[in-house]
Short mmCIF file of C-alpha atoms in Angstrom, two decimals:
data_model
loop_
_atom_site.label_atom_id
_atom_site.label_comp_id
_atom_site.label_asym_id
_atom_site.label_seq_id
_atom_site.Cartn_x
_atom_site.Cartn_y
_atom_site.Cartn_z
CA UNK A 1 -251.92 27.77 79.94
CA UNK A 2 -253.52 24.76 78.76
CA UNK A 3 -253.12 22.79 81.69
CA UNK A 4 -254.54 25.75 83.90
CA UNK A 5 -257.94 25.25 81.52
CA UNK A 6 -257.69 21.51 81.84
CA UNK A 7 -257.63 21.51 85.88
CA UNK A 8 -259.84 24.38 85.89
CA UNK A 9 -263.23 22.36 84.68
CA UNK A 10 -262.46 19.69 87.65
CA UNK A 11 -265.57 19.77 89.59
CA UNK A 12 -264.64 17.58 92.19
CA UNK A 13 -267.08 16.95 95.18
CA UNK A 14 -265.85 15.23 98.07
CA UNK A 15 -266.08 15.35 101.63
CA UNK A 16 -263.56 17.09 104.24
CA UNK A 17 -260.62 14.46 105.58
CA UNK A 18 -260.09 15.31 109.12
CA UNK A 19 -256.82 14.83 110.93
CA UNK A 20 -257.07 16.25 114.42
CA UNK A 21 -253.47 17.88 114.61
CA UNK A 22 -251.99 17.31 111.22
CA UNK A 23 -252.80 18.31 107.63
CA UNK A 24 -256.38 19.37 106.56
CA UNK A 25 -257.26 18.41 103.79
CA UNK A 26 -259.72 20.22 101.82
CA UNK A 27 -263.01 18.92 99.97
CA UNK A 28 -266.73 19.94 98.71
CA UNK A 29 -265.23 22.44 96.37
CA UNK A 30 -264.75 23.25 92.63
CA UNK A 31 -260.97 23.25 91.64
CA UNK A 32 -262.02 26.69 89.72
CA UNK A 33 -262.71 27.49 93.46
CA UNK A 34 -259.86 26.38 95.03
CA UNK A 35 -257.69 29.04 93.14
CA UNK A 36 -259.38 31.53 93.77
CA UNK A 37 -259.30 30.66 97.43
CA UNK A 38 -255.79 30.21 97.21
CA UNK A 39 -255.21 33.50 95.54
CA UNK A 40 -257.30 35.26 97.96
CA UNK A 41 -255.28 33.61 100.61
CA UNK A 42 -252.39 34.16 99.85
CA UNK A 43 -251.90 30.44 99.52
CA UNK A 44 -250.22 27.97 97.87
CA UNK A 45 -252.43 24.48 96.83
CA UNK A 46 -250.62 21.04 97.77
CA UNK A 47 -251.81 17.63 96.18
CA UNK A 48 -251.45 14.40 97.62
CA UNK A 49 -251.43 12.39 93.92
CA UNK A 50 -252.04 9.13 95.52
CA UNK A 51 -253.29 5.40 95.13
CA UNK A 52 -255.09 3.40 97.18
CA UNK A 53 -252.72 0.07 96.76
CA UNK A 54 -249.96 2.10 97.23
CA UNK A 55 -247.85 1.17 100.51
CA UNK A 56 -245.66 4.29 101.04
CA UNK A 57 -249.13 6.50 100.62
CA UNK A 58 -250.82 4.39 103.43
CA UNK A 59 -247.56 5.13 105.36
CA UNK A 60 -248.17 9.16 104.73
CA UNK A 61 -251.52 9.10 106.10
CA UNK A 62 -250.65 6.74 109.09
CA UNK A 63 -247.73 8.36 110.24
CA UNK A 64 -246.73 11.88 108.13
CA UNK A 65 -249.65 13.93 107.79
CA UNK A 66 -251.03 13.64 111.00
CA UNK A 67 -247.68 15.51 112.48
CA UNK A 68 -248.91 18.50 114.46
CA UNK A 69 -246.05 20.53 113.27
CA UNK A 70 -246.29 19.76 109.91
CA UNK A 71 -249.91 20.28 110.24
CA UNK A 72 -249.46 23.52 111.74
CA UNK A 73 -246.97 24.83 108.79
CA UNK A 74 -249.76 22.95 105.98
CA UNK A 75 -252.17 24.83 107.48
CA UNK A 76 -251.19 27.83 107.38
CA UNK A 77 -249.59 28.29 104.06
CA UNK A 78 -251.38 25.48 101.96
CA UNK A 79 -254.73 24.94 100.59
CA UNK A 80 -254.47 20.77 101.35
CA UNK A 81 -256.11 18.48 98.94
CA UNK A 82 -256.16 14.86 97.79
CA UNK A 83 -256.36 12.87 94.39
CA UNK A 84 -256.66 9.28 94.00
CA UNK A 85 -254.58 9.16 90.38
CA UNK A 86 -256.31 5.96 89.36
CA UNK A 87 -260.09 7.74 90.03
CA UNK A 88 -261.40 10.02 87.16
CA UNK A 89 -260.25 13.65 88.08
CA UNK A 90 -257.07 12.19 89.39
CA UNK A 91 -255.93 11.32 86.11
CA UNK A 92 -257.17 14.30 84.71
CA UNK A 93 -254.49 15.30 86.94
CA UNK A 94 -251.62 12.75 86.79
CA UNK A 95 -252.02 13.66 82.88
CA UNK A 96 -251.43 17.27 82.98
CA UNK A 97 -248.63 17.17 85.45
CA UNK A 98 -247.01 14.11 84.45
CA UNK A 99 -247.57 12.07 87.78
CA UNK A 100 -245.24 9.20 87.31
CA UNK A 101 -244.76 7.47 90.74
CA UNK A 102 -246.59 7.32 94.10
CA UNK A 103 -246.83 9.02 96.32
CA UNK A 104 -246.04 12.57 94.10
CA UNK A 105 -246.43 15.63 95.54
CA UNK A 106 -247.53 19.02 93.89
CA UNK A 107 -247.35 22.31 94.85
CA UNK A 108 -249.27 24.82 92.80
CA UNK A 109 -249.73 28.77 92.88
CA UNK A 110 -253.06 30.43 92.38
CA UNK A 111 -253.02 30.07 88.89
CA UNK A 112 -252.18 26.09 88.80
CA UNK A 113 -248.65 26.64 88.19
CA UNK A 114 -245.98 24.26 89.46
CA UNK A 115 -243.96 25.90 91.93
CA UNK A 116 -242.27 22.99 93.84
CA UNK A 117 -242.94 19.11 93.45
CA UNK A 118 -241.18 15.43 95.24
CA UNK A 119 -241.81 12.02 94.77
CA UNK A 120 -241.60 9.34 97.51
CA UNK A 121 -242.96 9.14 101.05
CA UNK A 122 -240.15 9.82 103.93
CA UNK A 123 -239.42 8.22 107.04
CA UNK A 124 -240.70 11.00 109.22
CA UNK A 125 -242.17 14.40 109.31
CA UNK A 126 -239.38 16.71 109.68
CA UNK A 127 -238.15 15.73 106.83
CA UNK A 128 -241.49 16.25 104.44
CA UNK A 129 -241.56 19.53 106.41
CA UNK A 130 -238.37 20.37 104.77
CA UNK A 131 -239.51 19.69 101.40
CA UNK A 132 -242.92 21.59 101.96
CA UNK A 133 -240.42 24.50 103.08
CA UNK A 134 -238.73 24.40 100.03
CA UNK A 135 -242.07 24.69 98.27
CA UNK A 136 -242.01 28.22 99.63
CA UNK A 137 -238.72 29.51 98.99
CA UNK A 138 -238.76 31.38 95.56
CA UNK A 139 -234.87 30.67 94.96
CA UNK A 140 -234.63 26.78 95.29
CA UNK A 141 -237.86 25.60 94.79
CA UNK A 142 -238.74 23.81 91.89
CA UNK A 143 -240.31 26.84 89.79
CA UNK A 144 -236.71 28.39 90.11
CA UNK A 145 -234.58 25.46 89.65
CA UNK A 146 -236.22 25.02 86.70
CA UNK A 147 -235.97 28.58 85.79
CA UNK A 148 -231.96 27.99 86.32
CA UNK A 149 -232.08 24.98 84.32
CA UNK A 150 -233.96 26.92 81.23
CA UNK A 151 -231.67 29.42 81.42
CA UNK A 152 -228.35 27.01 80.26
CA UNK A 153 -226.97 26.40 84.00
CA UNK A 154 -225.66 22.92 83.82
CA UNK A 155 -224.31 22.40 87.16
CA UNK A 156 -224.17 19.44 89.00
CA UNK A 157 -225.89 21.03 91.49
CA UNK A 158 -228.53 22.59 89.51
CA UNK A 159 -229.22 19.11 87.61
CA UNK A 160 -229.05 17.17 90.59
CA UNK A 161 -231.62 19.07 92.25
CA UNK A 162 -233.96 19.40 88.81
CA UNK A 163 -233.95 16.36 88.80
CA UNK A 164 -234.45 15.35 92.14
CA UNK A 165 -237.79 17.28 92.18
CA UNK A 166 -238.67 16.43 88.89
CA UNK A 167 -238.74 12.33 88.85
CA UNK A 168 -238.81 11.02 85.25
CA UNK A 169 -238.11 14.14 83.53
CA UNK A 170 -238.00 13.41 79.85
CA UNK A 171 -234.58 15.72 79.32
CA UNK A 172 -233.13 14.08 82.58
CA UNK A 173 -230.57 11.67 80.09
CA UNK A 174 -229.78 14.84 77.84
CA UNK A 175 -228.78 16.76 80.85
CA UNK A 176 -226.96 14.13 82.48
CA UNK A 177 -225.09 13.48 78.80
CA UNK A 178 -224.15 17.21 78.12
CA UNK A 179 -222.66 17.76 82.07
CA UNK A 180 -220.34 15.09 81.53
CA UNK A 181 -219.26 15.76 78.12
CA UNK A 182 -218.07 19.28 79.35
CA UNK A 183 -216.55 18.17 82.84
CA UNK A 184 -213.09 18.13 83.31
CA UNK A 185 -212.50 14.34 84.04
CA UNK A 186 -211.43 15.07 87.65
CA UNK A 187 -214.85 17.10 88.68
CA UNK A 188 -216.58 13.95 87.18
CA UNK A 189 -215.21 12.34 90.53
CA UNK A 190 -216.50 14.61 92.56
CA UNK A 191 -219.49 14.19 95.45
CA UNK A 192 -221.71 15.59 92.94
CA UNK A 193 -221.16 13.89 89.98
CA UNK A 194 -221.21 10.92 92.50
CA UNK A 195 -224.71 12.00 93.47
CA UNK A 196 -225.80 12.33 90.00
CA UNK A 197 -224.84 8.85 88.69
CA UNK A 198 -225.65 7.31 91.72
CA UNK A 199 -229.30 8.40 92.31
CA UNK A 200 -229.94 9.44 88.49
CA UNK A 201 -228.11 7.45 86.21
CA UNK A 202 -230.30 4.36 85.07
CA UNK A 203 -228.90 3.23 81.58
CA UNK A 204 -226.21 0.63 80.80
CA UNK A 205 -225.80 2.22 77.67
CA UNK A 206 -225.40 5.93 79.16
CA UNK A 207 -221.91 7.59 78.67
CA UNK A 208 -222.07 8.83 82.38
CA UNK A 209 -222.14 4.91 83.99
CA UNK A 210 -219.39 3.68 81.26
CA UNK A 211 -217.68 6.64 82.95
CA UNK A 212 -218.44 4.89 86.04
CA UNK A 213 -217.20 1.75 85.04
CA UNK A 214 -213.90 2.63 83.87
CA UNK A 215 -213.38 4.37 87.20
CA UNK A 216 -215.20 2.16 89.84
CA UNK A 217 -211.89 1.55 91.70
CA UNK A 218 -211.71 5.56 92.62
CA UNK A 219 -215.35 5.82 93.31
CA UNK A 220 -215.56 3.15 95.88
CA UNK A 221 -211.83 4.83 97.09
CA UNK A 222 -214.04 8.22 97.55
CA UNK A 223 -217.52 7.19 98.68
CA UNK A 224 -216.87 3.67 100.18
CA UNK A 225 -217.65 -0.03 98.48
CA UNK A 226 -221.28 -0.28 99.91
CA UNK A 227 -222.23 2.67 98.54
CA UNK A 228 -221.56 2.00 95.06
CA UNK A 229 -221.93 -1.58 95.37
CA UNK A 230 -226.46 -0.44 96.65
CA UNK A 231 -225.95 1.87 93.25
CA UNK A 232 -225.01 -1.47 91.36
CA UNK A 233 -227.90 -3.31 93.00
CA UNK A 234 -230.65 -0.85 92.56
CA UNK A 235 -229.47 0.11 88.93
CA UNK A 236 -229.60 -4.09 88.34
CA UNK A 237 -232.88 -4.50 89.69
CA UNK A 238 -234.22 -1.60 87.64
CA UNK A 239 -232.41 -3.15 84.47
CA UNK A 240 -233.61 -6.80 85.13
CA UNK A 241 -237.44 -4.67 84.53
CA UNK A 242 -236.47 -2.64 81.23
CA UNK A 243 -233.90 -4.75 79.51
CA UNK A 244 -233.42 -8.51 80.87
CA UNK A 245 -230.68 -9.00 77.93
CA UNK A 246 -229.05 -6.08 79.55
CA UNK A 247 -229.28 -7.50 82.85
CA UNK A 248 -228.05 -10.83 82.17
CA UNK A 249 -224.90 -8.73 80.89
CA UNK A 250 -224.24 -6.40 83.87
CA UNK A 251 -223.33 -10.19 85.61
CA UNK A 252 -219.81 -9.54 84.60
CA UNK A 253 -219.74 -6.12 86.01
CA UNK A 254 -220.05 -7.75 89.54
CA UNK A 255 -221.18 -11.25 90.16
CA UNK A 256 -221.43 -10.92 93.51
CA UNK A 257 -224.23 -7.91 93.51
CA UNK A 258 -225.48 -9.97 91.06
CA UNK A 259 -225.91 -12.98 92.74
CA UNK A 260 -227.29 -11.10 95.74
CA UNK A 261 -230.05 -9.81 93.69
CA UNK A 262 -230.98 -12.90 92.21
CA UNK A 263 -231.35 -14.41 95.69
CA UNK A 264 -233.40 -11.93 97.15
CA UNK A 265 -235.94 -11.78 94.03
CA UNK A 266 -235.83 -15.45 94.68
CA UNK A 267 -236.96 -14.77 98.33
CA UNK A 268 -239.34 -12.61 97.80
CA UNK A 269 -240.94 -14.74 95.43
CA UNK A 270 -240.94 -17.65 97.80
CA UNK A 271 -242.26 -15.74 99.85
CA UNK A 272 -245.43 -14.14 97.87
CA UNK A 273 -246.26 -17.75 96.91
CA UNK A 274 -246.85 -18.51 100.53
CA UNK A 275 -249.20 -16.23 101.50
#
């Protein structure tokens, strides 16, 4: 309830973004206003919890939201607005929703309830469509995923999509712990426990990737050698940021992803000092 009351004193004034065919986003209103509106409509509310140097936000408003299709389906079941997370109300916002990365996406009954939420632009419209979909569907949506979750499931399934919707979930370690201390150690080979360590598993030090470790040879039998040699790469670049003792360690885990990395951060640097 508290965050309802917090959103509710927004007064934000701004003006109308038009986008011929594609989403229309809605301004010069209260947010007090906006649920009611939405619960007189019959509506859901969807935020665009932006920033303005954000690259894969420029790339929704270029070449996402202006889909007719998408527009169409916005349109008609959304109340369309937009936040710039580093402006005053936006972090009003980004605070009581715990906005963590751009571009995040929330999607909010008439009472300022989460029901659905995503994180991350895609590469075309079809497949935001699908997510804004999913906002809509009572049974896999966020709301009730979470509801699932809550309620003791501890699938892979169920955690993968919790926390696929849900990006930087404090419990996301806990539940990633507790499925694989009560899998049998042949489901922990399976697709989805490969899905869960491979898109949510981002600690050295987590039971899950020692798991991984151990049994590297199988998973790259199962899923292929570039696929969990980009897991490697993406879970070293992420631990070069947090923990650059820990990085300097994963070296003997692979020396070759390792290596790779270090040359394209090398690269890249080369090639910001350039410009």
């Amino acid at each position: 309830m508290k965050q309802f009351l917090i959103i509710g004193i927004l007064a934000i004034t701004l003006h109308t973004v038009a986008q011929n065919k594609g989403i229309q986003f809605h301004n010069d209103t209260i947010f007090e206003n906006v649920l009611a509106k939405a619960k007189a409509e019959n509506k859901l509310i969807f935020i665009d919890c932006y920033a303005v140097w954000c690259g894969p936000c420029k790339y929704m408003d270029a070449n996402i939201f202006p889909d007719e299709e998408l527009g169409k389906f916005h349109n008609a079941n959304f109340i369309n607005l937009k936040y710039d997370m580093e402006k005053p109300y936006g972090a009003i916002v980004r605070k009581t929703y715990g906005i963590k990365a751009y571009p995040s996406f929330l999607y909010l009954n008439g009472d300022g309830e989460v029901i659905h939420r995503a994180v991350g632009s895609t590469e075309n419209a079809a497949d935001f469509l699908k997510i804004s979909k999913l906002a809509t569907d009572s049974e896999n949506n966020f709301k009730a995923v979470d509801a699932r979750i809550t309620k003791g499931d501890r699938s892979a399934k169920t955690i993968n999509a919790y926390l696929d919707m849900n990006y930087g979930a404090p419990n996301a370690d806990a539940l990633i712990e507790e499925y694989f201390a009560k899998t049998s150690e042949q489901d922990k080979l399976n697709a989805e426990s490969w899905q869960l360590i491979s898109n949510h598993v981002s600690s050295t030090k987590s039971p899950a990737f020692a798991f991984f470790v151990k049994n590297r040879a199988e998973f790259e039998k199962r899923y292929g050698k570039q696929e969990v040699e980009t897991y490697l790469y993406n879970l070293m670049a992420v631990t070069r940021r947090k923990d650059p003792a820990a990085f300097e360690a994963m070296k003997s885990l692979d020396a070759g992803v390792f290596e790779r990395l270090q040359q394209d951060i090398k690269k890249r640097e080369a090639q910001r000092n350039q410009k």
